[in-house]
Coordinates of C-alpha atoms in Angstrom, one line a residue:
X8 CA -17.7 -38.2 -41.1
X9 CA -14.2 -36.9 -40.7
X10 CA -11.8 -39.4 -39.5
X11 CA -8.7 -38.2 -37.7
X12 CA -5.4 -39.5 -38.9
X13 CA -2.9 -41.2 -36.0
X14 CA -0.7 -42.7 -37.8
X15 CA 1.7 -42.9 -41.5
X16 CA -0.3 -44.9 -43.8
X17 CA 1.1 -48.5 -43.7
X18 CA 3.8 -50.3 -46.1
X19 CA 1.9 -52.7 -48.8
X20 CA 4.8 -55.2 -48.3
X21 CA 4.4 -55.3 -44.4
X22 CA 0.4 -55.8 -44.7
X23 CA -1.9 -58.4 -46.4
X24 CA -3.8 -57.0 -49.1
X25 CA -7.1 -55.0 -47.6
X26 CA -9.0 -55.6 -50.9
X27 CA -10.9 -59.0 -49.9
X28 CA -13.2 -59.3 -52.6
X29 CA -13.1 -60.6 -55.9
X30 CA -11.2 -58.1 -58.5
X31 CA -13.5 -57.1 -61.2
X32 CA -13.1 -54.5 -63.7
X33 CA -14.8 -51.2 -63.7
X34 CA -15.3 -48.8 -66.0
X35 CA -14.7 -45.0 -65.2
X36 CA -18.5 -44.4 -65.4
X37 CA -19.4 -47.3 -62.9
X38 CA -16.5 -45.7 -60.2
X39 CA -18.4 -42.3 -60.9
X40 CA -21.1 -44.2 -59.0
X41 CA -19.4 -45.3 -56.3
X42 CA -19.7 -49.0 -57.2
X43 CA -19.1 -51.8 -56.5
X44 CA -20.5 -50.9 -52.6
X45 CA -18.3 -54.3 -50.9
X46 CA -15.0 -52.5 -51.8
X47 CA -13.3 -49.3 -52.5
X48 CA -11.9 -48.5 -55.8
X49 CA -8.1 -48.9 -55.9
X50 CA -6.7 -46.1 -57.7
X51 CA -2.6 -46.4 -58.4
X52 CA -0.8 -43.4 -58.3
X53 CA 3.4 -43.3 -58.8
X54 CA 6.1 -41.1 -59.2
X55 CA 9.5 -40.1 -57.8
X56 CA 8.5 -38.0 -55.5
X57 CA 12.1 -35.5 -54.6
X58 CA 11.4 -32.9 -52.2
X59 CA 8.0 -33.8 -51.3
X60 CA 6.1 -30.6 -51.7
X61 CA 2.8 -28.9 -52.3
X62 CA 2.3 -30.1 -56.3
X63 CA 3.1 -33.3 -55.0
X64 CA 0.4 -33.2 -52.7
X65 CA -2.3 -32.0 -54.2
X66 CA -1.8 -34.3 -57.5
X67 CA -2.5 -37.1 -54.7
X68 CA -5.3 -35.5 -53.4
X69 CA -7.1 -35.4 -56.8
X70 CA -6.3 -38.7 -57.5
X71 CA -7.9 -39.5 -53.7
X72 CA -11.0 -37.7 -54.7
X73 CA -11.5 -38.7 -58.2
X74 CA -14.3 -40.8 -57.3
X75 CA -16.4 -41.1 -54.3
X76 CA -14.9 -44.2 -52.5
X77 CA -11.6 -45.0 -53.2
X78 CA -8.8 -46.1 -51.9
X79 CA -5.1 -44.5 -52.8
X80 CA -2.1 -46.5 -53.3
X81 CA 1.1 -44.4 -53.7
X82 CA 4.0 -46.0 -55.5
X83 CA 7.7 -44.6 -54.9
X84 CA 10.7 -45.8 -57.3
X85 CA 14.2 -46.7 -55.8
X86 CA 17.2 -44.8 -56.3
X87 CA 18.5 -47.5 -58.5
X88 CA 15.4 -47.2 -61.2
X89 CA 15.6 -43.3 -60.5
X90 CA 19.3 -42.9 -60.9
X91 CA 19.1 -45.1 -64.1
X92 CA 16.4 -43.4 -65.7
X93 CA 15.7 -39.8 -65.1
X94 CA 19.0 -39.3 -62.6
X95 CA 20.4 -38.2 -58.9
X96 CA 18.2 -37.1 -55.8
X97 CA 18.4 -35.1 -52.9
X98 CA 16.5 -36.9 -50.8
X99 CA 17.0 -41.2 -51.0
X100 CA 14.8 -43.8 -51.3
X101 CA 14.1 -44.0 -47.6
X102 CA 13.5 -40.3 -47.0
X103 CA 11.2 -40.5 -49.9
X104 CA 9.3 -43.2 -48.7
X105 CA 8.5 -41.7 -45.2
X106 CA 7.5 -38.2 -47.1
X107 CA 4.9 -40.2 -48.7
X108 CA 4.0 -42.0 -45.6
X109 CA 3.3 -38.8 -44.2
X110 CA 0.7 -37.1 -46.6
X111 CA -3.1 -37.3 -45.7
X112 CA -4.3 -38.5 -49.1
X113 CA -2.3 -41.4 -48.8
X114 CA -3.5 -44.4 -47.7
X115 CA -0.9 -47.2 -48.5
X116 CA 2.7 -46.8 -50.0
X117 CA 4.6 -49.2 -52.4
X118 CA 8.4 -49.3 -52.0
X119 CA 10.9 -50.2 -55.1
X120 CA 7.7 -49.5 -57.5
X121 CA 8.3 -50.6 -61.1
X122 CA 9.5 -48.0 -64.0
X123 CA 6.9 -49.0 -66.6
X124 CA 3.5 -50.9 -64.9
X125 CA 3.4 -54.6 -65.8
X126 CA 0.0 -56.6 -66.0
X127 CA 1.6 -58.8 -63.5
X128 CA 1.9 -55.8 -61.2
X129 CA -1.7 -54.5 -61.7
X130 CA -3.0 -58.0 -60.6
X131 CA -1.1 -57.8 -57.9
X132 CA -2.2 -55.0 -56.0
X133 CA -5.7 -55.0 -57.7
X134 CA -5.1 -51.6 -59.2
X135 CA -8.7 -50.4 -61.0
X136 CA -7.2 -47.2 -62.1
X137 CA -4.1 -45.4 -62.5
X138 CA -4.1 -41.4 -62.1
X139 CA -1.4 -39.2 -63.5
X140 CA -1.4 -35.4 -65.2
X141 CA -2.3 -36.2 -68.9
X142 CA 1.2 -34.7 -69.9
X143 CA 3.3 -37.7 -72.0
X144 CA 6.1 -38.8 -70.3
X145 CA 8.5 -40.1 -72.5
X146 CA 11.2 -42.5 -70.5
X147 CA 12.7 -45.9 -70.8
X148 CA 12.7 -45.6 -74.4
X149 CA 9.0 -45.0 -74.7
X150 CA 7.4 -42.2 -76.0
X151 CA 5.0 -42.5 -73.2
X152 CA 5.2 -44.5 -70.3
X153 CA 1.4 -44.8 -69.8
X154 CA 0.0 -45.3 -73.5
X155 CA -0.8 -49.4 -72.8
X156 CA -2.6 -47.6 -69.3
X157 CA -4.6 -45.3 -71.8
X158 CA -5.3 -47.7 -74.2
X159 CA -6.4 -50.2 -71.6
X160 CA -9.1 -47.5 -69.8
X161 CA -7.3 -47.6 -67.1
X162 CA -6.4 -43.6 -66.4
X163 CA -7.6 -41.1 -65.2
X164 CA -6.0 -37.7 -66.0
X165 CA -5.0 -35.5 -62.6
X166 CA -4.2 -31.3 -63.2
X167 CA 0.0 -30.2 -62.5
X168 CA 0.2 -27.3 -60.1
X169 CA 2.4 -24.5 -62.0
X170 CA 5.0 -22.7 -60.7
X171 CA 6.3 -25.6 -58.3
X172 CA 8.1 -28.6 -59.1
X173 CA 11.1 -30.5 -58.0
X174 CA 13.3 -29.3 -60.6
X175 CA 12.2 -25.8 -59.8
X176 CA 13.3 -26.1 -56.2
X177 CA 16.7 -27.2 -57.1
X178 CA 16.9 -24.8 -59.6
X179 CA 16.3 -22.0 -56.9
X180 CA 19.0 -23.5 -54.5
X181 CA 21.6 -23.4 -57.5
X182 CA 20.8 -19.6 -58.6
X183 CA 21.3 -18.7 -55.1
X184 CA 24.3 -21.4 -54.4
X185 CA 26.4 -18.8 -53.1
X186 CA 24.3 -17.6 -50.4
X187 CA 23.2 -21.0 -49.5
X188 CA 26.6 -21.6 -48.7
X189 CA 27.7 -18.8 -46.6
X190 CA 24.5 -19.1 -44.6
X191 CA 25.4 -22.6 -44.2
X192 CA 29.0 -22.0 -43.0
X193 CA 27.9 -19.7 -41.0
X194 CA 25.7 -21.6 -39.3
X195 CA 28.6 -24.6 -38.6
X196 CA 28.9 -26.8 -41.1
X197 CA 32.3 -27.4 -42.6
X198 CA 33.3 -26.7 -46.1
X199 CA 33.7 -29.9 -46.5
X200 CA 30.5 -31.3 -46.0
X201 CA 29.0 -28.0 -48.4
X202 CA 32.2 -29.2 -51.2
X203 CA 33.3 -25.8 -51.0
X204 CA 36.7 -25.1 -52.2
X205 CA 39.5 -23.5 -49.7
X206 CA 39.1 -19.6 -51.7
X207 CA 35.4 -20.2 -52.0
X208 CA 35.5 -20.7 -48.3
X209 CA 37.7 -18.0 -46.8
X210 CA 35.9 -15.9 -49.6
X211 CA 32.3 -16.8 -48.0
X212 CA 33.7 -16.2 -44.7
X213 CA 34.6 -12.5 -45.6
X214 CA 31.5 -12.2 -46.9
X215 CA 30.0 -13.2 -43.6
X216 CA 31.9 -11.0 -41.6
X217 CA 31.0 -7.7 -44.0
X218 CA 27.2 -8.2 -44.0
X219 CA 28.0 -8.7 -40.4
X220 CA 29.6 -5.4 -40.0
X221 CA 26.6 -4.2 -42.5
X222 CA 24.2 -5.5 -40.5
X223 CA 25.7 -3.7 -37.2
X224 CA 26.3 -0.5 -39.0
X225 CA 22.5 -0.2 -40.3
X226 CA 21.5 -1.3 -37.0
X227 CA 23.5 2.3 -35.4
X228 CA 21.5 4.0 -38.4
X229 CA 18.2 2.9 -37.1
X230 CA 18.8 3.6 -33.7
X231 CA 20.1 6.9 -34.6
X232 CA 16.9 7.8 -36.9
X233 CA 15.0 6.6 -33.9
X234 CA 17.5 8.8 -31.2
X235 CA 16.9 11.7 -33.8
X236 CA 13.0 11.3 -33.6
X237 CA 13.0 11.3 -30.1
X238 CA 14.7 14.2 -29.7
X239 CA 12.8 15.7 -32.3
X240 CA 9.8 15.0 -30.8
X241 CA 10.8 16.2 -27.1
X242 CA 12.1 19.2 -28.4
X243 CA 8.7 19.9 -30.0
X244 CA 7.0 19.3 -27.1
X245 CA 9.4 21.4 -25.1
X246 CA 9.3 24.7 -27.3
X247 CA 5.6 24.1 -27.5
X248 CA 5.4 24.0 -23.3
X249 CA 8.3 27.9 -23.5
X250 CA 5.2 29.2 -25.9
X251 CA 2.6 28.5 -23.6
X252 CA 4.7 29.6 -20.1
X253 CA 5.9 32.8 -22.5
X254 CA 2.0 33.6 -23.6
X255 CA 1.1 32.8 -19.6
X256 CA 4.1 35.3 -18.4
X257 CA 3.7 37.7 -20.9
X258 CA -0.2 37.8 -19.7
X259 CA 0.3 38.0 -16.3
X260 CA 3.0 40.9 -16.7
X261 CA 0.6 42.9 -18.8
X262 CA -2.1 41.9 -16.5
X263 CA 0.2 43.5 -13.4
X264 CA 2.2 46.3 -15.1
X265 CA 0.2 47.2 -18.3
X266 CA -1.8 50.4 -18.7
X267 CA -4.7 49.1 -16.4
X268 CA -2.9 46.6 -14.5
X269 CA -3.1 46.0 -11.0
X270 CA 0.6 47.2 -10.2
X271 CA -0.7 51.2 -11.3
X272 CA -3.8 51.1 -8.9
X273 CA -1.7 49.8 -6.4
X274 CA 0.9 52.5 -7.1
X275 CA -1.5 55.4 -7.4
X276 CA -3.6 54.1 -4.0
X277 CA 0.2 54.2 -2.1
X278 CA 1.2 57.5 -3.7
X279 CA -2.1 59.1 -2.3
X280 CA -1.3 58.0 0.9
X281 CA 2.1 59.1 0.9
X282 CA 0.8 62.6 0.0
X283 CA -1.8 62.8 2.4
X284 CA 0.4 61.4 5.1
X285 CA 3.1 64.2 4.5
X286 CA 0.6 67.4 4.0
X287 CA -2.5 67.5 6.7
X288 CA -5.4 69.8 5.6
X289 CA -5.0 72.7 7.7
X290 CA -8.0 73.9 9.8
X291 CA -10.6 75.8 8.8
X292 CA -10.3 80.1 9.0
X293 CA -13.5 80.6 10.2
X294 CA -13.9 78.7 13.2
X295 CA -16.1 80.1 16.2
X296 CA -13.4 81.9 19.3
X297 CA -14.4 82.4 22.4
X298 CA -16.1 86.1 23.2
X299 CA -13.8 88.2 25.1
X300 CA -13.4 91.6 26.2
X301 CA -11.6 93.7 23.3
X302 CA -9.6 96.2 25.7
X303 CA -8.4 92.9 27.4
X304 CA -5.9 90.4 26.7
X305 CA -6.3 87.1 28.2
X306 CA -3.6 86.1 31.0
X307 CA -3.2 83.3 33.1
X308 CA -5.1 84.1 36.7
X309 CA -1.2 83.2 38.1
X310 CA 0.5 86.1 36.3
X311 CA 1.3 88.9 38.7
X312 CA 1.4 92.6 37.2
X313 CA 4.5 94.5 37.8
X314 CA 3.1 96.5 40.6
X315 CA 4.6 96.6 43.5
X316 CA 3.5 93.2 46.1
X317 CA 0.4 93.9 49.0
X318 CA 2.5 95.1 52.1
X319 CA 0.0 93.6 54.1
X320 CA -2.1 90.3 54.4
X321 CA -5.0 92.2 54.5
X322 CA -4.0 93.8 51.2
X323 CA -3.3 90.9 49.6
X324 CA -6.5 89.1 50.6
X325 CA -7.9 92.6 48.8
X326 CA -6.5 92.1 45.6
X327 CA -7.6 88.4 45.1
X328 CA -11.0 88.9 46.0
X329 CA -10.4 91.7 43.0
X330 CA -9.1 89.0 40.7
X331 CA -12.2 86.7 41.5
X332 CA -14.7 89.6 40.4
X333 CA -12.4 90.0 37.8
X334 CA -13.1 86.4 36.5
X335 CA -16.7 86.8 37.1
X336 CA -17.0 89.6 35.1
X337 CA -15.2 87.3 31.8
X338 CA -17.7 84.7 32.3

């Protein structure tokens, strides 16, 4: 089952040896196995280790899983040996050590390891095997360090990772030195601890301040771009909102004052009103008139004729009892 790790895989100086039974050899074919069943098999992996990264680890995790129960010691050399033999670090001996400590495939380290692997040192730890990539590495005055390892049937080849490696990493920082250095500055550090030289300096320092200035004018420029869009975009939306109100108005006035349009109906209704108001039909010639005599003209029964007034009342009393036959006679 999977076992969690809580902790940095331990120091083999600090702990007793955790391989309790007696040391015999195997052969590559008997590991295969898994035997022997009362103890893991010890497999030795070393190396310097410089800016512990992702080919480091997955060279330790083959060498973890090379057979099915075994048990990885990791050996890391010293400065001194390192300095001496293949040259300086970036990291010391100490950083080193606690990178090691740190990687899941590990499960012991071994400070101040040797340069070139003694019987003596084999018996010590009760190394079975020794895993490395198969690639001769010629140090120390030896063609290859590992040919007595070979020889003995000890190893047990691992596979490099390409396109990663320590000296690849360093490589990248010095290409890109310069900007390594302003970034640094810029972020505080003096040039003293970057070894930067007084022109270097005031020259990284003007550098800063134009890709600052850079940097603040292509910021304007975006925003710009994006104050232009908006615009853009608004101004689309309003001439789209004119051509609908223009279609709507210019629908609604031909709807009121085109040929047909309300505003003529209305107009024509009011006019014929107007005309009928100002010219009443006249009546009608041949209404009915009442039947009267034709050698009389009507007169109001109050009218007097221009004879001479009744010089008595008995002569007056004579001539309105005339009128009322009179009016008799009409009806």
């Amino acid at each position: 089952p999977f076992q969690t790790l809580t902790a940095p895989a331990p120091f083999a100086d600090e702990t007793s040896c955790q391989c309790q039974a007696p040391h015999e050899k195997l052969t590559i074919a008997q590991a295969c196995l898994g035997t022997p069943v009362d103890r893991p098999v010890r497999v030795y992996a070393d190396g310097i280790f410089d800016l512990f990264h992702s080919g480091h680890a997955r060279a330790l995790m083959q060498a973890k899983t090379l057979f099915p129960n075994s048990y990885l010691l990791v050996g890391v050399c010293s400065d001194e040996l390192t300095h001496k033999f293949k040259g300086f670090t970036v990291m010391d001996e100490t950083e080193r050590y606690e990178a090691l400590r740190h990687c899941r495939y590990v499960d012991e380290v071994i400070r101040d390891a040797p340069w070139t692997l003694t019987p003596e040192f084999l018996e010590k730890h009760k190394i079975d095997f020794v895993a490395h990539d198969d690639i001769p590495y010629s140090s120390a005055g030896s063609d290859d360090v590992y040919k007595h390892i070979k020889e003995a049937g000890m190893f047990v080849p691992t596979q490099r990772t390409e396109g990663i490696s320590t000296s690849d990493i360093i490589t990248r920082i010095v290409r890109n030195y310069d900007v390594y250095a302003r970034r640094n500055l810029q972020r505080g550090y003096t040039a003293k601890e970057l070894n930067v030289s007084f022109i270097n300096e005031k020259k990284y320092r003007f550098q800063n301040q134009v890709d600052k200035m850079k940097e603040k004018v292509k910021n304007v420029e975006e925003k710009s771009k994006e104050f232009v869009y908006k615009v853009e975009e608004k101004s689309h939306d309003l001439i789209q909102k004119w051509e609908e109100k223009s279609r709507e108005f210019i629908g609604n006035f031909l709807e009121l004052f085109g040929p047909d349009g309300a505003w003529k109906q209305m107009f024509q209704e009011r006019s014929g009103r107007m005309i009928q108001a100002f010219s009443p039909r006249q009546s009608p010639n041949s209404s009915p008139t009442r039947g009267r005599s034709p050698s009389r003209s009507p007169s109001p029964p109050w009218v007097f004729s221009k004879a001479s007034p009744p010089s008595s009342p008995k002569a007056a009393s004579a001539s309105l009892s005339s009128m009322s036959e009179g009016d008799e006679d009409e009806k």
